JSON list of C-alpha atoms in Angstrom, two decimals:
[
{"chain": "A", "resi": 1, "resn": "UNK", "atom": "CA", "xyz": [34.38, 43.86, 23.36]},
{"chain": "A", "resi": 2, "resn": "UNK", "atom": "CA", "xyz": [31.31, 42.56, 21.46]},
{"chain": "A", "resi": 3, "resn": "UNK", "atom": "CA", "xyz": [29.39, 39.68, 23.04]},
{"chain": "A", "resi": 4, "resn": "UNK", "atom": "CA", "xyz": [27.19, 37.46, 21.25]},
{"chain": "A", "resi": 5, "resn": "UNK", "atom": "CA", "xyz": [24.50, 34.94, 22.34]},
{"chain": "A", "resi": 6, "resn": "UNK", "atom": "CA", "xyz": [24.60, 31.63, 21.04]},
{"chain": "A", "resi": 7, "resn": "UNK", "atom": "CA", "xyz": [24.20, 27.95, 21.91]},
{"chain": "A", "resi": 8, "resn": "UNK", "atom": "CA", "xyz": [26.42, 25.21, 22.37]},
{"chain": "A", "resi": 9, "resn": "UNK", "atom": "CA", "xyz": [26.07, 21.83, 22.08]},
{"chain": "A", "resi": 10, "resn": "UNK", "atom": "CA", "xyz": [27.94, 19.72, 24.72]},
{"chain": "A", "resi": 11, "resn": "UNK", "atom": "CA", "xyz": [27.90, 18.11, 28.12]},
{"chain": "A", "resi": 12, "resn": "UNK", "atom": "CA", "xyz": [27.61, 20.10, 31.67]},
{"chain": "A", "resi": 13, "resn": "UNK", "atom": "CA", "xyz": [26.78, 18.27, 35.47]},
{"chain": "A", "resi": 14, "resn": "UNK", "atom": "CA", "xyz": [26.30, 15.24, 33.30]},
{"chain": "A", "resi": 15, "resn": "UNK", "atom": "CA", "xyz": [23.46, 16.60, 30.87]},
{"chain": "A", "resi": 16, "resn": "UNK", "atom": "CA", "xyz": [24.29, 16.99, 27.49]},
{"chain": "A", "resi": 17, "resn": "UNK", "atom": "CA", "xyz": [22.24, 18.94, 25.36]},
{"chain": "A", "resi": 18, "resn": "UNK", "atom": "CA", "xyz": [21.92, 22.20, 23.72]},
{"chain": "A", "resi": 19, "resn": "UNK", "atom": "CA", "xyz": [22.91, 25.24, 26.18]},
{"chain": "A", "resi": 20, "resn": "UNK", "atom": "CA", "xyz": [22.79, 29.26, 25.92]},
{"chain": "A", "resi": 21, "resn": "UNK", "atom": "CA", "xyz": [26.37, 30.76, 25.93]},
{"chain": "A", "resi": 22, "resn": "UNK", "atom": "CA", "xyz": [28.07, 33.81, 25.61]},
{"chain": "A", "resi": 23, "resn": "UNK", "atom": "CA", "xyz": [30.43, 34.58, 22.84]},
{"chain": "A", "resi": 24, "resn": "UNK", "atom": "CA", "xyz": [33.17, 37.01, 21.57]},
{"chain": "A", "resi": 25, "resn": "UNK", "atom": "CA", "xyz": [33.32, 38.95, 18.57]},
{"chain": "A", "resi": 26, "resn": "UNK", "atom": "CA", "xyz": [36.43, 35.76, 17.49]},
{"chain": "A", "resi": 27, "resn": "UNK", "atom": "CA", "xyz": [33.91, 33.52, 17.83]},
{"chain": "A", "resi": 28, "resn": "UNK", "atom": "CA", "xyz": [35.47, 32.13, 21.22]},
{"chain": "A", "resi": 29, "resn": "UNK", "atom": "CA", "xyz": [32.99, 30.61, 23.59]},
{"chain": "A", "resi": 30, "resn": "UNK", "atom": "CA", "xyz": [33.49, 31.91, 27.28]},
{"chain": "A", "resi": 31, "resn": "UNK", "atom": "CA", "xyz": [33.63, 30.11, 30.33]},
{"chain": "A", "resi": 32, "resn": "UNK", "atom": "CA", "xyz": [31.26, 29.68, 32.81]},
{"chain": "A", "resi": 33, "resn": "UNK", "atom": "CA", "xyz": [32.13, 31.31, 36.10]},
{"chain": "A", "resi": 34, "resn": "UNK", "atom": "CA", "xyz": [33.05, 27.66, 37.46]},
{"chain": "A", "resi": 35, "resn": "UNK", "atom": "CA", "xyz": [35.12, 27.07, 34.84]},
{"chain": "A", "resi": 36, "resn": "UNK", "atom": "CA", "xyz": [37.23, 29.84, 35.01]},
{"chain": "A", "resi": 37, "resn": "UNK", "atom": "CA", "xyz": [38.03, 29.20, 39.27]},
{"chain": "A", "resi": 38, "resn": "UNK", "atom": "CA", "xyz": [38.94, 25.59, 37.70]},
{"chain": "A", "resi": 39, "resn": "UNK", "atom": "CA", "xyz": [41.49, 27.38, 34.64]},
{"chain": "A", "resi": 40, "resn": "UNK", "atom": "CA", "xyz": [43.07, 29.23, 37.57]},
{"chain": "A", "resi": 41, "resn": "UNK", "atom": "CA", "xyz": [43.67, 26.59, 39.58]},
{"chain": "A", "resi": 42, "resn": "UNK", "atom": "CA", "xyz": [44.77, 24.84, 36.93]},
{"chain": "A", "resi": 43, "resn": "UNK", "atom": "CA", "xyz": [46.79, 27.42, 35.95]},
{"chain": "A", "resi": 44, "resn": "UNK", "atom": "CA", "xyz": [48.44, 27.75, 39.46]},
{"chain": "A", "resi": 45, "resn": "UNK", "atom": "CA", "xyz": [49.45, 24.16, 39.65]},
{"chain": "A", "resi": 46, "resn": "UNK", "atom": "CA", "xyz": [51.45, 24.29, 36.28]},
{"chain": "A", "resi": 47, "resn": "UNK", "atom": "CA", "xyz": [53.07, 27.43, 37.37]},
{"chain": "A", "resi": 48, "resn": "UNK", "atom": "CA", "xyz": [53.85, 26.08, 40.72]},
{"chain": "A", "resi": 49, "resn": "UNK", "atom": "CA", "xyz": [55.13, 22.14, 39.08]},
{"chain": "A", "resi": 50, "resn": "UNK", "atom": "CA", "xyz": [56.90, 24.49, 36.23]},
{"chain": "A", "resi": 51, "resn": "UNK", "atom": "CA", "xyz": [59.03, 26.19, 39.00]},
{"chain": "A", "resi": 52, "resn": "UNK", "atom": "CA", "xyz": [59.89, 23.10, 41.14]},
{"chain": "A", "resi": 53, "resn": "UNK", "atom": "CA", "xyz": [60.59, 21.33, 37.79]},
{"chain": "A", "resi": 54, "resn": "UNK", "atom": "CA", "xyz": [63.09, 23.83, 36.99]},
{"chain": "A", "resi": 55, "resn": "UNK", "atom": "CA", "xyz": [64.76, 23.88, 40.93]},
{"chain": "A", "resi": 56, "resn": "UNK", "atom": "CA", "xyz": [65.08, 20.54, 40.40]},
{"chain": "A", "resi": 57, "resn": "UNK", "atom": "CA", "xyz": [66.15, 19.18, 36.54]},
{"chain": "A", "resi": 58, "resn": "UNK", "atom": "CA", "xyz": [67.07, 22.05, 35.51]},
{"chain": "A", "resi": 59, "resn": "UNK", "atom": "CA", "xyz": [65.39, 23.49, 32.17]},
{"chain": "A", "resi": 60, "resn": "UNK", "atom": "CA", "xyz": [62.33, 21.85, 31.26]},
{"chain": "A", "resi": 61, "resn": "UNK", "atom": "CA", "xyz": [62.34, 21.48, 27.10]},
{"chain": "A", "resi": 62, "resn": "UNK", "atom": "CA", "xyz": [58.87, 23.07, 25.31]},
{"chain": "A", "resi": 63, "resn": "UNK", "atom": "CA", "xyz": [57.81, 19.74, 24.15]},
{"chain": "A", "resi": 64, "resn": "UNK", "atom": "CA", "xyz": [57.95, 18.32, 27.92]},
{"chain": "A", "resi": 65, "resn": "UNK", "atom": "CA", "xyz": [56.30, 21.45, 29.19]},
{"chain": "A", "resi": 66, "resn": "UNK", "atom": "CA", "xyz": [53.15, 21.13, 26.39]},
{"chain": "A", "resi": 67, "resn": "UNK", "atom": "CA", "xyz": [52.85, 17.28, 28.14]},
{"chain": "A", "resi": 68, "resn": "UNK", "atom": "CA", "xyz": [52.35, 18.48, 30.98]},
{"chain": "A", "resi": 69, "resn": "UNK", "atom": "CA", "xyz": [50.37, 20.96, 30.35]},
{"chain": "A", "resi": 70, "resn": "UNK", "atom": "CA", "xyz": [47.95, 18.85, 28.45]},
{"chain": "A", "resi": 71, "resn": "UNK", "atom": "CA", "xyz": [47.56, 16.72, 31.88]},
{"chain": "A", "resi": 72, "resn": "UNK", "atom": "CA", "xyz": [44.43, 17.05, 33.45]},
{"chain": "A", "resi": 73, "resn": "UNK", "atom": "CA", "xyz": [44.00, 18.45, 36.99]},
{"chain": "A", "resi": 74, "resn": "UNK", "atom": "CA", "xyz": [44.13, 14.94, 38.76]},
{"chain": "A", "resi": 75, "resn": "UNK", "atom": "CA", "xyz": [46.93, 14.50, 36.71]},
{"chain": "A", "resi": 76, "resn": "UNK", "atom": "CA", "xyz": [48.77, 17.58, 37.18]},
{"chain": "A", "resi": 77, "resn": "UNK", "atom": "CA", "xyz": [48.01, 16.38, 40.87]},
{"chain": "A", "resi": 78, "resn": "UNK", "atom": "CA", "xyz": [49.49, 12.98, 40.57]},
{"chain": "A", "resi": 79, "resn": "UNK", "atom": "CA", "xyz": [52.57, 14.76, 38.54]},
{"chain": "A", "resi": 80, "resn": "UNK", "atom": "CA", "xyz": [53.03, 17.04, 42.08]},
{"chain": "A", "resi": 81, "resn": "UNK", "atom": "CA", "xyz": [53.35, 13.95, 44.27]},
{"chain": "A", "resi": 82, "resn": "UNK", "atom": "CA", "xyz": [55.03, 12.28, 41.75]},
{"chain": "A", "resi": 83, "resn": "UNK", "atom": "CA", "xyz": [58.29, 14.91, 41.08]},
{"chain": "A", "resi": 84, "resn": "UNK", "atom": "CA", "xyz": [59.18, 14.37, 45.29]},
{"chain": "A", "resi": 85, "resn": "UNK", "atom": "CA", "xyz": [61.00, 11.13, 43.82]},
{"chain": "A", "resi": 86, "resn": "UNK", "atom": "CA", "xyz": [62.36, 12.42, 40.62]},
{"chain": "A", "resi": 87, "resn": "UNK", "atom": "CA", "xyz": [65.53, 13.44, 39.89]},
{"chain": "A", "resi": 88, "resn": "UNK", "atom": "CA", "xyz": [66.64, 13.78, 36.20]},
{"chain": "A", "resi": 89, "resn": "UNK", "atom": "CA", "xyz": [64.62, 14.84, 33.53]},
{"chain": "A", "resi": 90, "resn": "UNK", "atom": "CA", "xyz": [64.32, 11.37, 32.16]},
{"chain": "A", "resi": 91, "resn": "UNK", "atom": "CA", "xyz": [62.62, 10.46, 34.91]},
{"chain": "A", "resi": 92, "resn": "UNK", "atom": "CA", "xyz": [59.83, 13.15, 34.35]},
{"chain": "A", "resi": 93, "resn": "UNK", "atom": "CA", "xyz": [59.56, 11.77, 30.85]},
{"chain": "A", "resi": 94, "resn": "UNK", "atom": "CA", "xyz": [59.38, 8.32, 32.04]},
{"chain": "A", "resi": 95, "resn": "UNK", "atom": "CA", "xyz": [56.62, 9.35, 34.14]},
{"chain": "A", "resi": 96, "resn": "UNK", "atom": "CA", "xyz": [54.76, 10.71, 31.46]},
{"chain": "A", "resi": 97, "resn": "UNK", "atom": "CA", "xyz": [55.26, 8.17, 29.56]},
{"chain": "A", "resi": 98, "resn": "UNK", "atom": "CA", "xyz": [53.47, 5.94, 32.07]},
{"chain": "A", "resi": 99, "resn": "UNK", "atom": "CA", "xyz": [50.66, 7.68, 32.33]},
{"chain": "A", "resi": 100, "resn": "UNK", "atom": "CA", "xyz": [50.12, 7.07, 28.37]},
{"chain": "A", "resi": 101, "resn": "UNK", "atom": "CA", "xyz": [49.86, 3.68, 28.71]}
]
């Protein structure tokens, strides 16, 4: 894999400004160490909310699943406390929903 130096302009610990990054060879900015832990973790809450979705409504539909996982990570939080009360899958719509408005 090729890696390329380059700068990005953008905001990081609340300074915004120009900053040195690395690149691949698709032009695909990679993530600080930081941010990958917080992409895993990430990524472990949607698989483990993706599982107990499925124990508990049954088959999640694609376009439901991309909502969620365009939630942030308080929100995927809030979405974990949130599924001990529901019960159908309306409910997990109506819950996203809410958090839209």
């Amino acid at each position: 894999m090729k890696l390329y130096l380059g700068f990005w302009v953008g905001t990081k610990d609340d300074r915004t400004g120009y900053w040195l990054r690395w690149w691949d060879e698709s032009k695909r900015m990679l993530p600080w160490a930081l941010e990958r832990v917080e992409q895993r973790f990430q990524q472990g809450k949607l698989s483990i909310i993706n599982r107990f979705l499925t124990r508990k409504v049954g088959e999640v539909p694609a376009e439901v699943r991309s909502r969620i996982e365009a939630l942030s990570a308080d929100g995927l939080d809030e979405l974990s406390e949130a599924l001990l009360d529901l019960t159908h899958l309306e409910d997990l719509i109506n819950w996203l929903d809410s958090q839209i408005n």
